[in-house]
């Protein structure tokens, strides 16, 4: 009888817990939302983590007014490491990820089926949530390498990043603007810390990275070795920006990396995309949470690029239509007339 009572008691407790869980799930509709970012050594990944934190509000969180989560009720967002822009666009379109960061040029070409995506079916389901920050093309070499311009890369061992990344796309365009092609250099496909290590160990002569400065892998490299940022400027840079409107001539300031002077280069925009199939109300609430005053504090302290992520610049350089949910928020906020 004692054994029967124990079994009955355990079953009763289990049933009660099940009822409780079911009740909780009805009270708060739990939703998971992924953000495709980039390699862990680059800017996309940590920024994605900050944004995921800002828009999340899992069950049991303290209320926003009491210093708790100010995200979307019941939402658990997560930043997912990836190979970068091209990979994220493909993952969003296939439904593998709910959203992702990408360079503005890569996303526009995918949406229109032009440029580097010519011949492919236009990704007409791609939609924008927000423009985030400016990304600079870094061309990194060791000081004393003799590489002082893009033209000097001829015959050198150069990492263009992985083929699924926006860096790879832009590096090829930069080479072409300077009269070179991938046949003129010994191409490597290294990412983040792997590229930095290869440069330190003499396995490559230079590498390209597209990221907001300062980016972690280059910060670490500059603290261990004397490096240089090779300029991407002059007539070739102007030709590049004239031909492709998503490029802008810009510069990386002195001190962004230890011992490195100010360097002229070109930049693109980092933007956040999702699919047209995503629920309008969900994307509206995510966009609203992103620009909540409390989220502002998270962005400001979460990453050095966070301060440049503002609602005032949220529509800068948008070349892919806004998601209806995001558009509704920007209209309510007076960003769109």
XYZ file of N, CA and C in Angstrom, residues 72-255:
552
model
N 10.199 41.865 -26.386
C 8.878 41.372 -26.782
C 8.469 40.260 -25.822
N 7.305 40.383 -25.244
C 6.850 39.419 -24.247
C 6.876 38.001 -24.804
N 7.550 37.100 -24.080
C 7.603 35.701 -24.472
C 8.649 35.373 -25.521
N 9.400 36.386 -25.970
C 10.378 36.165 -27.041
C 11.756 35.832 -26.477
N 12.370 34.801 -27.032
C 13.758 34.465 -26.728
C 14.531 34.546 -28.041
N 15.325 35.605 -28.188
C 16.114 35.801 -29.405
C 17.542 35.341 -29.162
N 18.181 34.851 -30.195
C 19.565 34.390 -30.064
C 20.380 34.769 -31.283
N 21.630 35.187 -31.036
C 22.568 35.497 -32.112
C 23.275 34.208 -32.514
N 23.263 33.908 -33.797
C 23.837 32.670 -34.306
C 25.054 32.994 -35.169
N 26.183 32.384 -34.876
C 27.382 32.577 -35.693
C 27.152 32.005 -37.090
N 27.697 32.677 -38.093
C 27.514 32.221 -39.470
C 28.717 32.620 -40.311
N 28.632 32.345 -41.605
C 29.717 32.714 -42.511
C 29.570 34.146 -43.042
N 28.527 34.855 -42.631
C 28.413 36.253 -43.024
C 27.222 36.574 -43.903
N 27.331 37.673 -44.630
C 26.203 38.266 -45.338
C 25.487 37.321 -46.298
N 26.221 36.725 -47.230
C 25.598 35.865 -48.231
C 24.930 34.671 -47.552
N 25.614 34.089 -46.599
C 25.076 32.962 -45.850
C 23.795 33.353 -45.121
N 23.786 34.535 -44.513
C 22.607 34.988 -43.762
C 21.409 35.236 -44.670
N 21.651 35.862 -45.817
C 20.561 36.108 -46.768
C 19.948 34.783 -47.207
N 20.789 33.825 -47.568
C 20.294 32.516 -48.008
C 19.540 31.805 -46.888
N 20.046 31.929 -45.656
C 19.404 31.258 -44.520
C 18.031 31.862 -44.213
N 17.916 33.178 -44.346
C 16.625 33.841 -44.129
C 15.619 33.407 -45.196
N 16.058 33.373 -46.434
C 15.156 33.026 -47.533
C 14.714 31.571 -47.478
N 15.606 30.703 -46.975
C 15.275 29.277 -46.892
C 14.465 28.937 -45.650
N 14.382 29.887 -44.701
C 13.676 29.640 -43.452
C 14.543 29.020 -42.383
N 15.847 28.837 -42.683
C 16.763 28.263 -41.694
C 16.937 29.199 -40.502
N 16.948 30.528 -40.766
C 17.029 31.523 -39.697
C 15.889 32.523 -39.864
N 15.487 33.113 -38.741
C 14.376 34.060 -38.766
C 14.802 35.428 -39.296
N 16.067 35.764 -39.094
C 16.571 37.054 -39.548
C 18.087 36.962 -39.643
N 18.703 38.027 -40.156
C 20.160 38.011 -40.243
C 20.713 39.353 -40.652
N 21.981 39.574 -40.313
C 22.676 40.796 -40.719
C 23.333 40.567 -42.080
N 23.398 41.615 -42.866
C 24.073 41.520 -44.160
C 24.506 42.901 -44.605
N 25.516 42.915 -45.440
C 25.939 44.171 -46.048
C 24.856 44.635 -47.011
N 24.671 45.941 -47.081
C 23.610 46.509 -47.901
C 23.753 46.146 -49.374
N 24.994 46.078 -49.864
C 25.209 45.750 -51.268
C 24.824 44.305 -51.563
N 25.244 43.390 -50.700
C 24.934 41.972 -50.894
C 23.424 41.751 -50.897
N 22.731 42.392 -49.963
C 21.275 42.235 -49.864
C 20.572 42.812 -51.093
N 21.021 43.971 -51.560
C 20.386 44.592 -52.734
C 20.570 43.717 -53.966
N 21.779 43.212 -54.155
C 22.014 42.356 -55.320
C 21.185 41.083 -55.244
N 21.035 40.538 -54.055
C 20.215 39.335 -53.889
C 18.752 39.648 -54.196
N 18.262 40.778 -53.692
C 16.860 41.153 -53.873
C 16.526 41.404 -55.342
N 17.456 42.021 -56.063
C 17.202 42.389 -57.455
C 17.725 41.380 -58.465
N 18.558 40.437 -58.007
C 19.153 39.486 -58.936
C 20.126 40.157 -59.893
N 20.827 41.176 -59.384
C 21.777 41.924 -60.211
C 23.172 41.846 -59.589
N 24.114 42.575 -60.191
C 25.463 42.633 -59.651
C 26.078 41.248 -59.541
N 26.590 40.926 -58.379
C 27.227 39.627 -58.179
C 26.210 38.481 -58.140
N 24.907 38.818 -58.049
C 23.865 37.793 -58.029
C 23.146 37.693 -59.378
N 23.713 38.310 -60.403
C 23.088 38.288 -61.727
C 22.982 36.852 -62.227
N 21.814 36.542 -62.776
C 21.581 35.185 -63.255
C 20.852 34.315 -62.250
N 20.795 34.789 -60.996
C 20.070 34.054 -59.971
C 18.672 34.640 -59.809
N 17.747 33.835 -59.330
C 16.375 34.287 -59.111
C 16.366 35.393 -58.057
N 15.751 36.551 -58.347
C 15.702 37.638 -57.353
C 15.061 37.177 -56.046
N 15.670 37.583 -54.944
C 15.190 37.200 -53.611
C 14.115 38.192 -53.170
N 12.959 38.131 -53.821
C 11.922 39.143 -53.607
C 11.240 39.045 -52.254
N 11.492 37.977 -51.503
C 10.905 37.847 -50.165
C 11.768 38.510 -49.088
N 12.929 39.025 -49.463
C 13.812 39.655 -48.473
C 13.216 40.999 -48.037
N 13.270 41.291 -46.730
C 12.735 42.537 -46.194
C 13.681 43.103 -45.127
N 13.682 44.431 -44.998
C 14.569 45.122 -44.062
C 13.866 45.392 -42.736
N 14.605 45.221 -41.638
C 14.137 45.656 -40.317
C 14.772 47.000 -39.970
N 16.094 47.130 -40.169
C 16.775 48.387 -39.830
C 18.181 48.416 -40.416
N 18.631 49.631 -40.736
C 20.050 49.856 -41.004
C 20.736 50.011 -39.651
N 21.904 49.407 -39.493
C 22.556 49.389 -38.190
C 23.763 50.322 -38.114
N 24.839 50.006 -38.809
C 26.048 50.823 -38.705
C 26.872 50.699 -39.983
N 27.854 51.563 -40.106
C 28.739 51.542 -41.258
C 29.842 50.506 -41.051
N 30.140 49.764 -42.111
C 31.217 48.767 -42.067
C 32.334 49.181 -43.020
N 33.551 49.087 -42.547
C 34.697 49.492 -43.358
C 35.454 48.275 -43.881
N 35.922 48.391 -45.108
C 36.750 47.333 -45.667
C 38.163 47.515 -45.135
N 38.646 46.513 -44.404
C 40.008 46.499 -43.878
C 40.865 45.629 -44.794
N 41.972 46.156 -45.258
C 42.979 45.357 -45.952
C 44.215 45.384 -45.063
N 44.512 44.259 -44.445
C 45.509 44.197 -43.369
C 46.766 43.472 -43.843
N 47.918 44.058 -43.509
C 49.202 43.428 -43.784
C 50.144 43.742 -42.625
N 51.279 43.085 -42.587
C 52.281 43.400 -41.578
C 53.079 44.625 -42.006
N 53.453 45.438 -41.041
C 54.280 46.597 -41.329
C 55.614 46.091 -41.904
N 56.069 46.732 -42.963
C 57.311 46.297 -43.600
C 57.114 45.238 -44.664
N 55.855 44.922 -44.981
C 55.565 43.896 -45.987
C 55.814 44.383 -47.416
N 55.872 45.712 -47.577
C 56.013 46.255 -48.917
C 54.700 46.391 -49.654
N 53.609 46.016 -48.999
C 52.274 46.165 -49.600
C 51.710 47.512 -49.166
N 51.680 48.451 -50.092
C 51.245 49.813 -49.778
C 49.994 50.227 -50.546
N 49.530 49.356 -51.428
C 48.326 49.639 -52.210
C 47.711 48.318 -52.634
N 46.494 48.366 -53.139
C 45.837 47.147 -53.626
C 46.634 46.548 -54.774
N 47.203 47.391 -55.625
C 47.984 46.906 -56.766
C 49.163 46.045 -56.322
N 49.686 46.309 -55.125
C 50.831 45.557 -54.615
C 50.479 44.125 -54.207
N 49.198 43.786 -54.249
C 48.780 42.435 -53.899
C 49.081 41.427 -55.009
N 49.410 41.901 -56.177
C 49.663 40.997 -57.303
C 50.762 39.993 -56.947
N 50.438 38.722 -57.119
C 51.388 37.652 -56.827
C 51.487 37.282 -55.363
N 50.764 37.983 -54.495
C 50.832 37.741 -53.052
C 49.774 36.727 -52.603
N 49.995 36.195 -51.404
C 49.036 35.266 -50.794
C 48.032 36.091 -49.979
N 46.788 36.106 -50.447
C 45.787 37.011 -49.867
C 44.522 36.236 -49.492
N 44.072 36.417 -48.254
C 42.810 35.817 -47.838
C 41.665 36.775 -48.161
N 40.677 36.258 -48.882
C 39.485 37.047 -49.235
C 38.302 36.718 -48.343
N 38.521 35.902 -47.307
C 37.460 35.388 -46.444
C 36.750 34.233 -47.158
N 35.749 33.661 -46.504
C 35.051 32.508 -47.065
C 34.112 32.923 -48.196
N 33.905 32.053 -49.199
C 33.034 32.381 -50.329
C 31.608 32.748 -49.940
N 31.127 32.308 -48.783
C 29.768 32.653 -48.370
C 29.647 33.989 -47.681
N 30.732 34.775 -47.645
C 30.731 36.036 -46.890
C 30.642 37.252 -47.802
N 30.171 38.374 -47.223
C 30.155 39.631 -47.954
C 31.553 40.137 -48.226
N 32.480 39.831 -47.315
C 33.872 40.244 -47.505
C 34.424 39.676 -48.811
N 34.142 38.413 -49.073
C 34.632 37.764 -50.293
C 34.125 38.499 -51.533
N 32.840 38.858 -51.518
C 32.239 39.575 -52.644
C 32.937 40.917 -52.851
N 33.083 41.685 -51.782
C 33.656 43.022 -51.896
C 35.141 42.988 -52.231
N 35.860 42.018 -51.689
C 37.292 41.902 -51.995
C 37.502 41.683 -53.489
N 36.674 40.857 -54.105
C 36.783 40.623 -55.548
C 36.511 41.901 -56.336
N 35.516 42.676 -55.900
C 35.199 43.932 -56.579
C 36.337 44.942 -56.439
N 36.968 44.973 -55.269
C 38.082 45.894 -55.032
C 39.280 45.508 -55.893
N 39.554 44.221 -55.989
C 40.627 43.759 -56.868
C 40.357 44.179 -58.311
N 39.119 43.964 -58.768
C 38.752 44.302 -60.145
C 38.876 45.795 -60.413
N 38.486 46.622 -59.447
C 38.580 48.074 -59.617
C 40.023 48.528 -59.740
N 40.934 47.702 -59.228
C 42.364 48.026 -59.285
C 43.095 47.238 -60.369
N 42.320 46.696 -61.311
C 42.920 46.007 -62.448
C 43.414 44.608 -62.165
N 42.972 44.001 -61.065
C 43.380 42.657 -60.701
C 42.176 41.723 -60.678
N 42.456 40.423 -60.652
C 41.406 39.432 -60.471
C 41.938 38.379 -59.500
N 41.096 37.413 -59.167
C 41.533 36.363 -58.251
C 42.657 35.514 -58.867
N 42.828 35.593 -60.190
C 43.911 34.857 -60.846
C 45.270 35.532 -60.640
N 45.229 36.819 -60.239
C 46.472 37.567 -60.052
C 47.045 37.432 -58.645
N 46.264 36.834 -57.736
C 46.737 36.619 -56.361
C 46.563 35.156 -55.991
N 47.277 34.720 -54.998
C 47.105 33.368 -54.468
C 46.043 33.427 -53.379
N 44.843 33.009 -53.734
C 43.674 33.203 -52.879
C 43.612 32.181 -51.746
N 43.378 32.695 -50.536
C 43.066 31.876 -49.373
C 41.672 32.255 -48.892
N 41.012 31.356 -48.187
C 39.646 31.605 -47.711
C 39.602 31.440 -46.198
N 40.266 32.362 -45.501
C 40.361 32.298 -44.040
C 39.486 33.366 -43.403
N 39.008 33.060 -42.211
C 38.081 33.959 -41.533
C 38.607 34.364 -40.154
N 38.396 35.633 -39.794
C 38.638 36.080 -38.433
C 40.012 35.770 -37.889
N 40.027 35.082 -36.745
C 41.277 34.764 -36.069
C 42.200 33.898 -36.914
N 41.617 33.056 -37.773
C 42.431 32.191 -38.629
C 43.259 33.026 -39.596
N 42.673 34.087 -40.147
C 43.406 34.971 -41.052
C 44.503 35.718 -40.300
N 44.188 36.199 -39.100
C 45.179 36.917 -38.299
C 46.359 36.014 -37.957
N 46.062 34.783 -37.558
C 47.122 33.839 -37.213
C 47.982 33.506 -38.425
N 47.337 33.340 -39.572
C 48.084 33.030 -40.792
C 49.016 34.178 -41.172
N 48.564 35.418 -40.966
C 49.413 36.574 -41.259
C 50.599 36.605 -40.293
N 50.344 36.383 -39.025
C 51.409 36.380 -38.014
C 52.457 35.306 -38.303
N 51.990 34.164 -38.794
C 52.878 33.034 -39.016
C 53.499 33.011 -40.408
N 53.249 34.055 -41.196
C 53.864 34.143 -42.514
C 53.247 33.248 -43.572
N 52.045 32.747 -43.309
C 51.390 31.868 -44.282
C 50.618 32.648 -45.338
N 50.264 33.886 -45.034
C 49.663 34.783 -46.026
C 50.341 36.146 -45.905
N 50.137 36.982 -46.928
C 50.748 38.313 -46.942
C 49.767 39.418 -46.566
N 48.476 39.151 -46.723
C 47.458 40.163 -46.417
C 46.096 39.488 -46.348
N 45.152 40.171 -45.716
C 43.782 39.654 -45.739
C 42.778 40.809 -45.716
N 41.608 40.522 -46.302
C 40.490 41.469 -46.313
C 39.508 41.103 -45.202
N 38.935 42.139 -44.598
C 37.852 41.967 -43.640
C 36.893 43.151 -43.791
N 35.599 42.871 -43.839
C 34.598 43.940 -43.821
C 33.932 43.902 -42.452
N 34.140 44.947 -41.678
C 33.607 44.963 -40.303
C 33.624 46.378 -39.758
N 32.801 46.621 -38.774
C 32.864 47.886 -38.055
C 34.131 47.913 -37.207
N 34.804 49.052 -37.224
C 36.016 49.141 -36.408
C 35.662 49.570 -34.985
N 36.419 49.164 -33.966
C 37.509 48.189 -34.028
C 36.957 46.774 -33.991
N 37.479 45.896 -34.825
C 37.022 44.503 -34.832
C 38.027 43.640 -34.067
N 37.495 42.726 -33.260
C 38.285 42.012 -32.262
C 39.538 41.335 -32.760
N 39.437 40.604 -33.885
C 40.593 39.843 -34.347
C 41.749 40.755 -34.741
N 41.437 41.940 -35.284
C 42.493 42.867 -35.691
C 43.043 43.616 -34.472
N 42.208 43.887 -33.498
C 42.678 44.492 -32.244
C 43.733 43.587 -31.604
N 43.441 42.300 -31.530
C 44.384 41.342 -30.947
C 45.665 41.248 -31.765
N 45.509 41.250 -33.092
C 46.678 41.168 -33.972
C 47.579 42.385 -33.792
N 46.965 43.585 -33.724
C 47.737 44.822 -33.590
C 48.459 44.911 -32.253
N 47.922 44.240 -31.240
C 48.581 44.261 -29.929
C 49.781 43.315 -29.881
N 49.843 42.388 -30.839
C 50.923 41.402 -30.850
C 51.959 41.644 -31.945
N 51.541 42.298 -33.042
C 52.427 42.529 -34.179
C 52.283 43.972 -34.663
N 53.305 44.460 -35.355
C 53.202 45.769 -36.009
C 52.515 45.550 -37.354
N 51.317 46.105 -37.475
C 50.540 45.895 -38.684
C 50.295 47.224 -39.391
N 49.759 47.120 -40.590
C 49.323 48.310 -41.317
C 47.971 48.019 -41.953
N 47.190 49.060 -42.124
C 45.990 48.994 -42.943
C 46.360 49.583 -44.297
N 46.206 48.798 -45.330
C 46.570 49.237 -46.677
C 45.449 50.113 -47.230
N 45.767 51.314 -47.729
C 44.725 52.205 -48.241
C 43.977 51.615 -49.434
N 42.689 51.879 -49.463
C 41.856 51.577 -50.628
C 41.275 52.921 -51.049
N 41.988 53.616 -51.908
C 41.600 54.986 -52.246
C 42.027 55.333 -53.664
N 42.013 56.625 -53.982
C 42.431 57.076 -55.295
C 41.375 56.840 -56.359
N 41.759 56.917 -57.633
C 40.818 56.761 -58.746
C 40.055 55.436 -58.716
N 40.718 54.373 -58.276
C 40.045 53.066 -58.242
C 38.890 53.073 -57.241
N 39.099 53.689 -56.088
C 38.039 53.769 -55.078
C 36.883 54.622 -55.580
N 37.219 55.706 -56.274
C 36.159 56.570 -56.825
C 35.364 55.825 -57.890
N 36.065 55.081 -58.722
C 35.380 54.293 -59.745
C 34.456 53.265 -59.110
N 34.911 52.682 -58.005
C 34.110 51.679 -57.298
C 32.844 52.299 -56.727
N 32.974 53.463 -56.090
C 31.797 54.108 -55.491
C 30.860 54.676 -56.548
N 31.434 55.085 -57.691
C 30.590 55.584 -58.783
C 29.773 54.455 -59.405
N 30.382 53.292 -59.519
C 29.705 52.154 -60.160
C 28.715 51.488 -59.219
N 29.084 51.386 -57.943
C 28.233 50.708 -56.963
C 27.847 51.696 -55.875
N 26.585 52.102 -55.894
C 26.122 53.144 -54.982
C 26.162 52.772 -53.515
N 26.329 51.494 -53.194
C 26.349 51.093 -51.792
C 27.719 51.243 -51.159
N 28.728 51.497 -51.988
C 30.054 51.798 -51.454
C 30.168 53.300 -51.224
N 30.878 53.680 -50.187
C 31.165 55.095 -49.922
C 32.628 55.218 -49.526
N 33.278 56.272 -49.987
C 34.651 56.518 -49.566
C 34.624 56.977 -48.113
N 35.471 56.398 -47.298
C 35.469 56.682 -45.869
C 36.889 56.486 -45.332
N 37.017 56.452 -44.020
C 38.344 56.238 -43.432
C 38.215 55.595 -42.063
N 39.272 54.906 -41.666
C 39.386 54.327 -40.329
C 40.342 55.230 -39.559
N 39.911 55.807 -38.454
C 40.727 56.822 -37.770
C 41.976 56.250 -37.100
N 42.936 57.118 -36.902
C 44.149 56.742 -36.163
C 43.754 56.295 -34.764
N 44.393 55.247 -34.279
C 44.116 54.771 -32.937
C 43.025 53.735 -32.853
